[in-house]
GROMACS .gro file of C-alpha atoms in nm:
model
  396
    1UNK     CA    1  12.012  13.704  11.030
    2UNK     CA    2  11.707  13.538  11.039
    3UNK     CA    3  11.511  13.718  10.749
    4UNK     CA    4  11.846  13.628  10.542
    5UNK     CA    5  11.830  13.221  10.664
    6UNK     CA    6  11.433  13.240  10.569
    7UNK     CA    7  11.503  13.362  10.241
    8UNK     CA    8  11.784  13.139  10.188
    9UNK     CA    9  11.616  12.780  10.306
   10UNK     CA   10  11.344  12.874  10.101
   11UNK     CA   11  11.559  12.933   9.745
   12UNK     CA   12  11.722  12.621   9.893
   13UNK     CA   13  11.402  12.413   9.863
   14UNK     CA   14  11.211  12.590   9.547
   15UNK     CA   15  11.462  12.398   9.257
   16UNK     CA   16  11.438  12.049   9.392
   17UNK     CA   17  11.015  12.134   9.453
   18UNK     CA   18  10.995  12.217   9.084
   19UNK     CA   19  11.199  11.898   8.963
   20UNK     CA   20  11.064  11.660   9.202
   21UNK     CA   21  10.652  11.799   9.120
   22UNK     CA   22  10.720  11.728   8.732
   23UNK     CA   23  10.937  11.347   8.789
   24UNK     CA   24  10.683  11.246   9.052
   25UNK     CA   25  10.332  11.347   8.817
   26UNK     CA   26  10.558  11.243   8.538
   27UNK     CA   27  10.578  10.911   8.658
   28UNK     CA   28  10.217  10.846   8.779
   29UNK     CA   29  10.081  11.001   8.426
   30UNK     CA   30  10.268  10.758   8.263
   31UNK     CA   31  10.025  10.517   8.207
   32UNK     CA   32   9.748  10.730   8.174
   33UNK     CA   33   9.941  10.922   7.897
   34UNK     CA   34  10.031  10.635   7.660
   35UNK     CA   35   9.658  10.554   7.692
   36UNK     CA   36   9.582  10.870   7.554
   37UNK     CA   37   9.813  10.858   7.245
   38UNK     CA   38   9.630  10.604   7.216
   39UNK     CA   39   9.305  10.757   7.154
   40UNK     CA   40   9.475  11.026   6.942
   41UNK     CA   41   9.654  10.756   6.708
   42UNK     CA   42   9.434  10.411   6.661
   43UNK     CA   43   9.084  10.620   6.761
   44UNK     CA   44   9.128  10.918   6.578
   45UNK     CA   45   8.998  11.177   6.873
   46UNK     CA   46   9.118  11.533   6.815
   47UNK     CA   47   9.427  11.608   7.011
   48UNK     CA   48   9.246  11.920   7.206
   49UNK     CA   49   8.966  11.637   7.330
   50UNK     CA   50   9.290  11.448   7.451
   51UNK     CA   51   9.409  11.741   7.648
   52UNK     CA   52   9.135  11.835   7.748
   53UNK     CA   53   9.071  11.482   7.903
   54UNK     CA   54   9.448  11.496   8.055
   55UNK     CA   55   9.363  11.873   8.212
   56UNK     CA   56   9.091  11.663   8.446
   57UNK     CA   57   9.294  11.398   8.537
   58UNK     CA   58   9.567  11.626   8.689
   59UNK     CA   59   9.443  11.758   8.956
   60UNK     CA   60   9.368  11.372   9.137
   61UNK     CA   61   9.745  11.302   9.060
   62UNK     CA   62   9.902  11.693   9.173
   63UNK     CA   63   9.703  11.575   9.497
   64UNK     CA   64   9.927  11.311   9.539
   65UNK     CA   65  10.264  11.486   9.380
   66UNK     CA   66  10.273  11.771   9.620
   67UNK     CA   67  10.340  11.653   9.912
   68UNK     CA   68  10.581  11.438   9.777
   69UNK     CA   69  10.783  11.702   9.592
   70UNK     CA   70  10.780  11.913   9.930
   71UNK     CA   71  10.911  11.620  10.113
   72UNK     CA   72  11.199  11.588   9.819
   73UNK     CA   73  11.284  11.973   9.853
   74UNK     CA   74  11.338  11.951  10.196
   75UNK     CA   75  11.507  11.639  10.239
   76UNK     CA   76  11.760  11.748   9.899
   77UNK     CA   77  11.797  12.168  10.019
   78UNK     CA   78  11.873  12.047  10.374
   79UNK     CA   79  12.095  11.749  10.267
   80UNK     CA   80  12.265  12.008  10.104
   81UNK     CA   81  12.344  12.214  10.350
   82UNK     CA   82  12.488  11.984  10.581
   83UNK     CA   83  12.715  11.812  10.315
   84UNK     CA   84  12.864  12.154  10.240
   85UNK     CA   85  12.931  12.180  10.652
   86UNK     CA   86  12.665  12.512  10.635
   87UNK     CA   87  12.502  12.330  10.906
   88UNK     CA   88  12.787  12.297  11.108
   89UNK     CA   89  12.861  12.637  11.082
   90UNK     CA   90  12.510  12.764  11.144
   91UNK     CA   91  12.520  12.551  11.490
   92UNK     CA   92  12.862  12.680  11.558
   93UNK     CA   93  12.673  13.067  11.535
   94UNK     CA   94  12.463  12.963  11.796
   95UNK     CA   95  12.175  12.878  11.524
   96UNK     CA   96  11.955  12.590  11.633
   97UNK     CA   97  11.725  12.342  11.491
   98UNK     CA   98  11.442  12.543  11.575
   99UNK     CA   99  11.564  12.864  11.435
  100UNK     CA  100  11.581  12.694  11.080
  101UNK     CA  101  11.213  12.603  11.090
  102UNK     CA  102  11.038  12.903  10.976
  103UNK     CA  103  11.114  12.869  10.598
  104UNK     CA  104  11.032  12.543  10.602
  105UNK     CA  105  10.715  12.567  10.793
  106UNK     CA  106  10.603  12.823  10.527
  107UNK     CA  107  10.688  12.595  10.241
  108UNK     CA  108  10.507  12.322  10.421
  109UNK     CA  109  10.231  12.533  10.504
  110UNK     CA  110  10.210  12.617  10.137
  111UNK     CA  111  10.225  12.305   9.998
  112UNK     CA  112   9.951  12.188  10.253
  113UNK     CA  113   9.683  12.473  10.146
  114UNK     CA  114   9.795  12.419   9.799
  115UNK     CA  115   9.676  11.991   9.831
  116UNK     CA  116   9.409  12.111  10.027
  117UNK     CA  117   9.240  12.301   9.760
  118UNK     CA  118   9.279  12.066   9.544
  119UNK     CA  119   9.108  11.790   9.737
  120UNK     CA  120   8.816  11.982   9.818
  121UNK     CA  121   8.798  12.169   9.471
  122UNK     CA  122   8.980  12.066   9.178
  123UNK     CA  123   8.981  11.673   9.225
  124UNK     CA  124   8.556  11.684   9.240
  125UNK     CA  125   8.553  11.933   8.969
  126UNK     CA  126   8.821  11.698   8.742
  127UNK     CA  127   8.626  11.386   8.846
  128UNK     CA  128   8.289  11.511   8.763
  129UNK     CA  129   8.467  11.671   8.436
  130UNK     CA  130   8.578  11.379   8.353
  131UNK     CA  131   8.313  11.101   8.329
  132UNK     CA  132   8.089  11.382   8.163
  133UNK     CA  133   8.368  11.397   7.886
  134UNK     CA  134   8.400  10.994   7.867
  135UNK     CA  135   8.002  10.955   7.836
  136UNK     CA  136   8.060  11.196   7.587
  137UNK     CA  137   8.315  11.058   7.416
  138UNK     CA  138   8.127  10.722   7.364
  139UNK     CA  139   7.802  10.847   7.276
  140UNK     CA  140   7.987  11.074   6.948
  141UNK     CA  141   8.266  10.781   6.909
  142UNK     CA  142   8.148  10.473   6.965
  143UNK     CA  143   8.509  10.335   6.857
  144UNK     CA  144   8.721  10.489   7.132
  145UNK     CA  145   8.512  10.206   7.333
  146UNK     CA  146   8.620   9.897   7.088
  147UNK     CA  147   8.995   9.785   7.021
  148UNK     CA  148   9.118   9.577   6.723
  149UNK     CA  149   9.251   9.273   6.804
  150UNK     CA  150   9.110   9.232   7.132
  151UNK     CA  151   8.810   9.090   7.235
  152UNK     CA  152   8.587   9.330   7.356
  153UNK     CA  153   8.335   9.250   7.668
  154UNK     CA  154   8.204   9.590   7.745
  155UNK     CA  155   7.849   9.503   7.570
  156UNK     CA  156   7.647   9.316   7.805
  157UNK     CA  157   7.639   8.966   7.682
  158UNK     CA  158   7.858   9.061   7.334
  159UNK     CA  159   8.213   8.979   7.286
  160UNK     CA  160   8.319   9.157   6.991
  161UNK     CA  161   8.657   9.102   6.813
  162UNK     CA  162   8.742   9.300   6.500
  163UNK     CA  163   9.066   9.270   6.277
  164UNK     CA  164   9.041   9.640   6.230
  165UNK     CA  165   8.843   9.953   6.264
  166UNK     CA  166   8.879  10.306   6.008
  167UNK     CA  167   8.811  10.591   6.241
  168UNK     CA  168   8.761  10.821   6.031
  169UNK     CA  169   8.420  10.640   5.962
  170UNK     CA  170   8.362  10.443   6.229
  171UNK     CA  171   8.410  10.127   6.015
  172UNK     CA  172   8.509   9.772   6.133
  173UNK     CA  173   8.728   9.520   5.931
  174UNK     CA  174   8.627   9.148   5.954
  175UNK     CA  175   8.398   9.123   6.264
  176UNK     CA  176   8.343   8.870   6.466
  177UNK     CA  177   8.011   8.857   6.759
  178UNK     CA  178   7.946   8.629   7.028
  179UNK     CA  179   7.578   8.700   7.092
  180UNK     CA  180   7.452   8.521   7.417
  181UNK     CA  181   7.173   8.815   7.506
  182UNK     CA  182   6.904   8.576   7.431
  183UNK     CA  183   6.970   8.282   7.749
  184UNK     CA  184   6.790   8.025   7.513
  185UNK     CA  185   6.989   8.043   7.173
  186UNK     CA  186   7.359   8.139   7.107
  187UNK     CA  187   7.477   8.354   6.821
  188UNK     CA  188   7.800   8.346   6.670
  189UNK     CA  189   7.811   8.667   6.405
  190UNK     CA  190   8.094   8.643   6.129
  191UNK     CA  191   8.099   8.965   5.870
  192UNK     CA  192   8.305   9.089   5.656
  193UNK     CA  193   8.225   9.466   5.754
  194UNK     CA  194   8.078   9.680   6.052
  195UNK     CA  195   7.947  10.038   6.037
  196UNK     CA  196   7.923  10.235   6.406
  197UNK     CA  197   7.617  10.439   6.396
  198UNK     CA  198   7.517  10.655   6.735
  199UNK     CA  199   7.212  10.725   6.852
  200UNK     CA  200   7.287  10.974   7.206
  201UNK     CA  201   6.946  11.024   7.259
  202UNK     CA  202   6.849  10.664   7.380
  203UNK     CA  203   7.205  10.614   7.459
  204UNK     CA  204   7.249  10.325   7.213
  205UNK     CA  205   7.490  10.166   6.930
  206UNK     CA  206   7.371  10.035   6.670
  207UNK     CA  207   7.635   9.819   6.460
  208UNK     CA  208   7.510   9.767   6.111
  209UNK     CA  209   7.685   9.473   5.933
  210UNK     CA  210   7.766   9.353   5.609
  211UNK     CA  211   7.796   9.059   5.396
  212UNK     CA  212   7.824   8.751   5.674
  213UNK     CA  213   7.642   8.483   5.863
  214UNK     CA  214   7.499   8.346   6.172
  215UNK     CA  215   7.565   8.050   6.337
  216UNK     CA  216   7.289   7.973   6.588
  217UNK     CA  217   7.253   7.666   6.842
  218UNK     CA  218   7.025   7.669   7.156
  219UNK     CA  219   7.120   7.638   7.449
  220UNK     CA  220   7.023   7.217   7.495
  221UNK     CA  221   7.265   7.172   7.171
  222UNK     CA  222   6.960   7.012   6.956
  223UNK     CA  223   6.922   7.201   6.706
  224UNK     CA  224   7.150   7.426   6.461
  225UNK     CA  225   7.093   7.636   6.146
  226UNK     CA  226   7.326   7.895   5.964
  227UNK     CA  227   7.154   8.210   5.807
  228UNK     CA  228   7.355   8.405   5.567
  229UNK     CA  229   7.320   8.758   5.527
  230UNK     CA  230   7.356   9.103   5.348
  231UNK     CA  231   7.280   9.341   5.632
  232UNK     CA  232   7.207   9.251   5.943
  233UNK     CA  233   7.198   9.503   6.272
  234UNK     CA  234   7.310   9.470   6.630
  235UNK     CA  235   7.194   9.706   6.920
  236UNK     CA  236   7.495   9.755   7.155
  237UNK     CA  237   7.340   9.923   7.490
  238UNK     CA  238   7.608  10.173   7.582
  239UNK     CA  239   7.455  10.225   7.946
  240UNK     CA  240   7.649   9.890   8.011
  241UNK     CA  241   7.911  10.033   7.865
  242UNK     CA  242   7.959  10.273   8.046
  243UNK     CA  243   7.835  10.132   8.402
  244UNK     CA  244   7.844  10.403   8.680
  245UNK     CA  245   7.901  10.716   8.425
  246UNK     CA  246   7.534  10.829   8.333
  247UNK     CA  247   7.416  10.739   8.740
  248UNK     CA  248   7.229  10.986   8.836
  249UNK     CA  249   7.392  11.015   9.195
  250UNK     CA  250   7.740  11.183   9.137
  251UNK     CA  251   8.031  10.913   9.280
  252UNK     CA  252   8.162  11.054   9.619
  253UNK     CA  253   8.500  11.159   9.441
  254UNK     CA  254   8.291  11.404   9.230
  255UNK     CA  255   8.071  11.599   9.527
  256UNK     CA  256   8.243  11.946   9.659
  257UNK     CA  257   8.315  11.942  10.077
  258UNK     CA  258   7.953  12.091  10.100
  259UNK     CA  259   7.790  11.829   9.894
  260UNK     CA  260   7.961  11.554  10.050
  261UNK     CA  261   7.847  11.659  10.427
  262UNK     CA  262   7.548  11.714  10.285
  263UNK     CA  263   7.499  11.373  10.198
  264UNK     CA  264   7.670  11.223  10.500
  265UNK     CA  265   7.363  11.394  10.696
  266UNK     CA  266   7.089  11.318  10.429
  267UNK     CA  267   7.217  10.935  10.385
  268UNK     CA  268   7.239  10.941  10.788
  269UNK     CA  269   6.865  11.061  10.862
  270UNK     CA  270   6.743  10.776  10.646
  271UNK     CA  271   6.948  10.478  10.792
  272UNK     CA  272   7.155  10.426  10.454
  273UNK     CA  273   7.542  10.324  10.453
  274UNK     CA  274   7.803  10.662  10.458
  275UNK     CA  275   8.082  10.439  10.431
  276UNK     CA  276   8.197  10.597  10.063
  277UNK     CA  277   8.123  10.903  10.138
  278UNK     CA  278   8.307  10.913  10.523
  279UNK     CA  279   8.598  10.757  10.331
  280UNK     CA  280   8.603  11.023  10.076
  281UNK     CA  281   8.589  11.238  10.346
  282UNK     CA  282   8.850  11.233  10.558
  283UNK     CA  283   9.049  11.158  10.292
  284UNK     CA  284   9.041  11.524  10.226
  285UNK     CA  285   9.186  11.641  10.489
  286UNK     CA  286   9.422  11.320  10.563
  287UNK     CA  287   9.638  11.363  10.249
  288UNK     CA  288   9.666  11.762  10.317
  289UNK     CA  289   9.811  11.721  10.630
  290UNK     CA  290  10.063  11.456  10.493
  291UNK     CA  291  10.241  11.757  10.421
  292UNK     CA  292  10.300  11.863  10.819
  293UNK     CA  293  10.397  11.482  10.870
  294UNK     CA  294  10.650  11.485  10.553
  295UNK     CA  295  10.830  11.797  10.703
  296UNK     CA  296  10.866  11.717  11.027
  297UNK     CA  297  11.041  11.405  10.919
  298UNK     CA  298  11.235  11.541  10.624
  299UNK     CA  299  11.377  11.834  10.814
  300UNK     CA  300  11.554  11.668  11.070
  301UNK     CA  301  11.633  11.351  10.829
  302UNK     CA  302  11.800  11.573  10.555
  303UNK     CA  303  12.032  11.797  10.805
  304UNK     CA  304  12.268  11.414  10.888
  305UNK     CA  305  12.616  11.414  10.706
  306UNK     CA  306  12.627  11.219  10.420
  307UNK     CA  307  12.772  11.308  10.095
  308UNK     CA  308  12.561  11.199   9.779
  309UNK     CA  309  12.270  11.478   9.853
  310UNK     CA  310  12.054  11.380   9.552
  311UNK     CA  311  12.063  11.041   9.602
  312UNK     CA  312  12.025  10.963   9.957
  313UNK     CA  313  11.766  11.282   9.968
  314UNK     CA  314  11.571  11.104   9.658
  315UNK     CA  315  11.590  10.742   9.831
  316UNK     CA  316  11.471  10.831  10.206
  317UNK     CA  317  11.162  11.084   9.974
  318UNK     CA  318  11.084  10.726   9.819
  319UNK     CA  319  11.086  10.535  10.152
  320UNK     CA  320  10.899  10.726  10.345
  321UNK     CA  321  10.620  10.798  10.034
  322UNK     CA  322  10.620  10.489   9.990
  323UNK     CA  323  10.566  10.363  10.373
  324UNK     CA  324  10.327  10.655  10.395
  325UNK     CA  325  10.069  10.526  10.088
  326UNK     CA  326  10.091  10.169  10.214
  327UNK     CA  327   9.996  10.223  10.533
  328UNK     CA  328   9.664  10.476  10.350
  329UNK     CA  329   9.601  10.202  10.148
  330UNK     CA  330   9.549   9.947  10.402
  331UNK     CA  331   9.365  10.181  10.605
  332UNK     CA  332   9.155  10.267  10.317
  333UNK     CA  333   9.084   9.921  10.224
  334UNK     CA  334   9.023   9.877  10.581
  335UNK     CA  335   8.776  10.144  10.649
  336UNK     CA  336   8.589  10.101  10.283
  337UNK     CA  337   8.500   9.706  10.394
  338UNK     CA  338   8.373   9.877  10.724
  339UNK     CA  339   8.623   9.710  10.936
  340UNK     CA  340   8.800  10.010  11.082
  341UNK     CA  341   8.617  10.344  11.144
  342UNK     CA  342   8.673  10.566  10.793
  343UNK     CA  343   8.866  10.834  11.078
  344UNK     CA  344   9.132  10.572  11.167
  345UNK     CA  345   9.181  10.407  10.844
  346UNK     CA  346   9.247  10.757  10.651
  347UNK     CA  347   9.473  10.931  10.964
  348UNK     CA  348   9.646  10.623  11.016
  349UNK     CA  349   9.948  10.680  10.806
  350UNK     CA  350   9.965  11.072  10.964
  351UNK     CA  351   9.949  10.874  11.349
  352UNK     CA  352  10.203  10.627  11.275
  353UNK     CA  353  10.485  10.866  11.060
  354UNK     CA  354  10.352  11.187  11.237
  355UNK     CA  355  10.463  10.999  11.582
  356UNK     CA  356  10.787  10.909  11.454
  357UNK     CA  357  10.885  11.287  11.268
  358UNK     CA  358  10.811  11.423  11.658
  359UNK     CA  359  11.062  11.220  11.805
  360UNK     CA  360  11.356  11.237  11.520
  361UNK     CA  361  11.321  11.666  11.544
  362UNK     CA  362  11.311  11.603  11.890
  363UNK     CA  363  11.640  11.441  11.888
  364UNK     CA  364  11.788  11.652  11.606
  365UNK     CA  365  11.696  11.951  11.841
  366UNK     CA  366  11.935  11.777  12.116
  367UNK     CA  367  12.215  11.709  11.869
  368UNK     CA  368  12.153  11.361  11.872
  369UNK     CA  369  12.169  11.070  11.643
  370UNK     CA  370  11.805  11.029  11.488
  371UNK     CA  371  11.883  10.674  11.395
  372UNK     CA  372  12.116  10.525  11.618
  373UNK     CA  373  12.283  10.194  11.528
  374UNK     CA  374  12.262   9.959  11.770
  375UNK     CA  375  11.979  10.123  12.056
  376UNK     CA  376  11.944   9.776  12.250
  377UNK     CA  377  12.226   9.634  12.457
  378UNK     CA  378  12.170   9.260  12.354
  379UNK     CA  379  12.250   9.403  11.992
  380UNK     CA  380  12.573   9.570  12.104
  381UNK     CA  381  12.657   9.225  12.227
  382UNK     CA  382  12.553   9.010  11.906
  383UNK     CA  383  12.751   9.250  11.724
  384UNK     CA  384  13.072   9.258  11.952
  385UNK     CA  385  13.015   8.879  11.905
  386UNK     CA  386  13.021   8.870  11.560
  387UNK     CA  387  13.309   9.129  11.467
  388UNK     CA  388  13.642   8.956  11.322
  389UNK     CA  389  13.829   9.042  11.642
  390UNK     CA  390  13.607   8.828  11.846
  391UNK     CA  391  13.609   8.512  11.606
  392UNK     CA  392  14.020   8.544  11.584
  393UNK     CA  393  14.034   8.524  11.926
  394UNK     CA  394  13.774   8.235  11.930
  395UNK     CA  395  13.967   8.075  11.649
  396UNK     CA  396  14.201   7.767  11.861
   0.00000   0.00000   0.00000
């Protein structure tokens, strides 16, 4: 009987897995995913660059999605089984509690190595991946950088704003420049045309303009002058641009488990700050482990009666998640601004939930209520005090 209840739990849990992984990624793509129809539509970038950009993003998000999905599964499979009374009937064979854990400790097992390679491997490999393909991407197209209609900061000291912008040539419509690189003179550029041109070698823009003027004051407001031009050139320096991709230390999120201790030693031995890379860490290993927290409170959670499975097993997924990721990002906050150690700020959310999944088995085990209503006697009394009966009888 027990091979057949491992094999069962386990189909139990594998449907609402699948559905829950694709809604939850779904959901936190979202944004990310408009921005890169974006790039594709108004930027022209080739649709394979797009995917290719969205195939290093997913790992950092399945990191996340995993654990939640396994936490969904259980709390829907196990919800259920006890609205169908299988649970009642299983107890009634003399099955308990405990005997139902081994297909769920292998799913949660599996879901935990699953996370954990891809916090130690993918997410550093997707990270890295990833500002390599945005230097990239704004060193060949320096438009995917600059919006229409919006006025664009990125420049150090430029604020460009352009009605439009052709990508097929890199062209801008009706340009406007707010040039305060120089602290004694400002420039305001107006032009009727703006052509992109590249240079990846010195990591530099140079918008060539057309048919416009300058209006320059200094900065004491004494003097002003207009110059009028048919070709004038701007040097945009994309290593502003693009502040913290072309470093040449990698960001913690990038370095592999043996880079990262590596650097935790190296950055020790010389008296510098590990507070980044102790964050990045433990966070490693925290988020893993989520998944032993999430089952031991979704498998005695989802075997109460109830009726509306789906819903009740999606709303306590979303309560706990969401309890769960507010305490880590407290904690993280906490422990990046060095005010917590980087140990306790990342395991704080597995401390406080992992503590409260051991004592709701432990009282599933026993048969008892995980929840109950009204623990504390003073709130039996308020609410034999408040019930109609009582004010009828209080009523003259």
């Amino acid at each position: 009987m027990g091979r057949i209840l491992y094999r069962y739990t386990l189909r139990e849990m594998l449907a609402p897995f699948l559905l829950g992984l694709g809604v939850f990624t779904f959901v936190l793509l979202l944004a990310r995913l408009l921005r890169l129809i974006e790039l594709v539509v108004n930027r022209g970038l080739p649709a394979t660059q797009v995917i290719r950009l969205f195939s290093y993003l997913l790992p950092a998000f399945l990191e996340l999605t995993v654990p939640m999905a396994m936490l969904l599964a259980i709390l829907v499979a196990f919800g259920r089984l006890s609205a169908d009374s299988e649970i009642t009937a299983l107890r009634s064979a003399g099955v308990s509690l405990y005997q139902l854990t081994p297909g769920v400790a292998t799913f949660v097992v599996g879901s935990m190595l699953v996370t954990t390679w891809l916090a130690v491997y993918a997410c550093p490999w997707g990270n890295h991946q990833m500002r390599l393909a945005l230097f990239e991407i704004a060193r060949t197209r320096a438009t995917a950088g600059i919006r229409a209609q919006v006025f664009n900061d990125e420049f150090s000291g430029l604020t460009i704003y352009t009605e439009g912008i052709d990508p097929k040539n890199d062209r801008l419509i009706h340009v406007l420049i707010a040039d305060q690189r120089n602290p004694d003179q400002q420039n305001t550029i107006f032009a009727a045309e703006g052509t992109l041109i590249s240079d990846p070698a010195r990591h530099l823009v140079t918008l060539h303009l057309d048919d416009g003027v300058i209006y320059t004051r200094d900065t004491s407001g004494r003097s002003e002058y207009r110059t009028d031009f048919e070709s004038y050139a701007v040097s945009l320096d994309l290593e502003s641009a693009l502040a913290g991709l072309s470093e040449e230390e990698e960001d913690p999120k990038e370095l592999s488990l043996a880079a990262l201790t590596a650097r935790i030693a190296t950055r020790r031995a010389t008296g510098t700050p590990v507070t980044a890379e102790l964050v990045e860490y433990h966070r490693k290993f925290a988020i893993p482990f989520a998944c032993v927290v999430f089952g031991l409170l979704a498998l005695p959670l989802g075997i109460q009666p109830g009726r509306a499975v789906k819903s009740r097993g999606f709303t306590l997924a979303v309560g706990v998640i969401f309890v769960y990721y507010m305490l880590l990002s407290v904690g993280q906050a906490l422990a990046e601004q060095d005010r917590i150690p980087a140990m306790l700020g990342l395991w704080l959310p597995n401390l406080v939930l992992g503590t409260a999944g051991l004592v709701v088995f432990r009282r599933a085990a026993r048969e008892l209520p995980v929840l109950p209503a009204f623990p504390w006697p003073w709130l039996q009394a308020l609410r034999r005090r408040l019930s109609p009966r009582s004010v009828e009888q209080a009523a003259p």
